[in-house]
């Protein structure tokens, strides 16, 4: 898990690093997130949360899942889920 976290951190560029690091750390506790959960966890606006989630998706850290309740976009850290499933 530590290696995976470090790999994710190394993929980030300087411009999105601050909020993205917070999201990455949160993913190891909750590998399925929505913009709302990130808004609440980081105390950021919805556009900032979505921009950060989209950036992590572009980097291959997250993938967008089928919408959840009320058509909210859901993002999944599949590599982290795979580690949880094998433990």
mmCIF file of C-alpha atoms in Angstrom, residues 5-63:
data_model
loop_
_atom_site.group_PDB
_atom_site.id
_atom_site.type_symbol
_atom_site.label_atom_id
_atom_site.label_comp_id
_atom_site.label_asym_id
_atom_site.label_seq_id
_atom_site.Cartn_x
_atom_site.Cartn_y
_atom_site.Cartn_z
ATOM 1 C CA UNK A 5 0.573 5.686 -2.427
ATOM 2 C CA UNK A 6 4.060 6.864 -3.391
ATOM 3 C CA UNK A 7 3.469 5.904 -7.031
ATOM 4 C CA UNK A 8 0.292 8.023 -7.046
ATOM 5 C CA UNK A 9 2.093 10.983 -5.502
ATOM 6 C CA UNK A 10 4.854 10.810 -8.107
ATOM 7 C CA UNK A 11 2.324 10.989 -10.958
ATOM 8 C CA UNK A 12 1.089 14.399 -9.837
ATOM 9 C CA UNK A 13 2.283 17.659 -11.304
ATOM 10 C CA UNK A 14 2.873 20.744 -9.159
ATOM 11 C CA UNK A 15 -0.300 22.563 -10.198
ATOM 12 C CA UNK A 16 -2.764 20.009 -8.815
ATOM 13 C CA UNK A 17 -0.577 18.506 -6.153
ATOM 14 C CA UNK A 18 -2.109 20.134 -3.040
ATOM 15 C CA UNK A 19 -5.720 19.005 -3.315
ATOM 16 C CA UNK A 20 -4.827 15.820 -5.182
ATOM 17 C CA UNK A 21 -2.540 14.660 -2.354
ATOM 18 C CA UNK A 22 -5.453 15.092 0.039
ATOM 19 C CA UNK A 23 -7.695 13.039 -2.238
ATOM 20 C CA UNK A 24 -5.066 10.321 -2.618
ATOM 21 C CA UNK A 25 -4.674 10.034 1.143
ATOM 22 C CA UNK A 26 -8.469 9.821 1.507
ATOM 23 C CA UNK A 27 -8.695 7.082 -1.146
ATOM 24 C CA UNK A 28 -6.772 4.691 1.081
ATOM 25 C CA UNK A 29 -9.599 4.977 3.630
ATOM 26 C CA UNK A 30 -12.422 5.183 1.100
ATOM 27 C CA UNK A 31 -11.527 4.050 -2.453
ATOM 28 C CA UNK A 32 -14.927 5.042 -3.889
ATOM 29 C CA UNK A 33 -15.646 8.774 -3.757
ATOM 30 C CA UNK A 34 -17.923 11.478 -5.122
ATOM 31 C CA UNK A 35 -17.347 15.184 -5.524
ATOM 32 C CA UNK A 36 -19.450 15.724 -2.406
ATOM 33 C CA UNK A 37 -17.247 13.465 -0.264
ATOM 34 C CA UNK A 38 -14.167 15.323 -1.497
ATOM 35 C CA UNK A 39 -15.803 18.713 -0.888
ATOM 36 C CA UNK A 40 -16.502 17.700 2.700
ATOM 37 C CA UNK A 41 -13.142 16.015 3.298
ATOM 38 C CA UNK A 42 -10.999 18.828 1.892
ATOM 39 C CA UNK A 43 -13.309 21.780 2.516
ATOM 40 C CA UNK A 44 -13.207 22.840 -1.144
ATOM 41 C CA UNK A 45 -15.841 23.984 -3.629
ATOM 42 C CA UNK A 46 -17.638 21.553 -5.936
ATOM 43 C CA UNK A 47 -15.791 22.794 -9.054
ATOM 44 C CA UNK A 48 -12.446 22.316 -7.294
ATOM 45 C CA UNK A 49 -13.421 18.815 -6.153
ATOM 46 C CA UNK A 50 -14.553 17.829 -9.660
ATOM 47 C CA UNK A 51 -11.463 19.325 -11.286
ATOM 48 C CA UNK A 52 -9.236 17.358 -8.898
ATOM 49 C CA UNK A 53 -11.159 14.110 -9.465
ATOM 50 C CA UNK A 54 -11.033 14.593 -13.234
ATOM 51 C CA UNK A 55 -7.271 15.214 -13.057
ATOM 52 C CA UNK A 56 -6.748 12.023 -11.045
ATOM 53 C CA UNK A 57 -8.837 10.177 -13.638
ATOM 54 C CA UNK A 58 -6.636 11.529 -16.435
ATOM 55 C CA UNK A 59 -3.588 10.223 -14.556
ATOM 56 C CA UNK A 60 -5.139 6.748 -14.281
ATOM 57 C CA UNK A 61 -5.462 6.873 -10.497
ATOM 58 C CA UNK A 62 -9.262 6.984 -10.587
ATOM 59 C CA UNK A 63 -11.843 5.753 -13.039
#
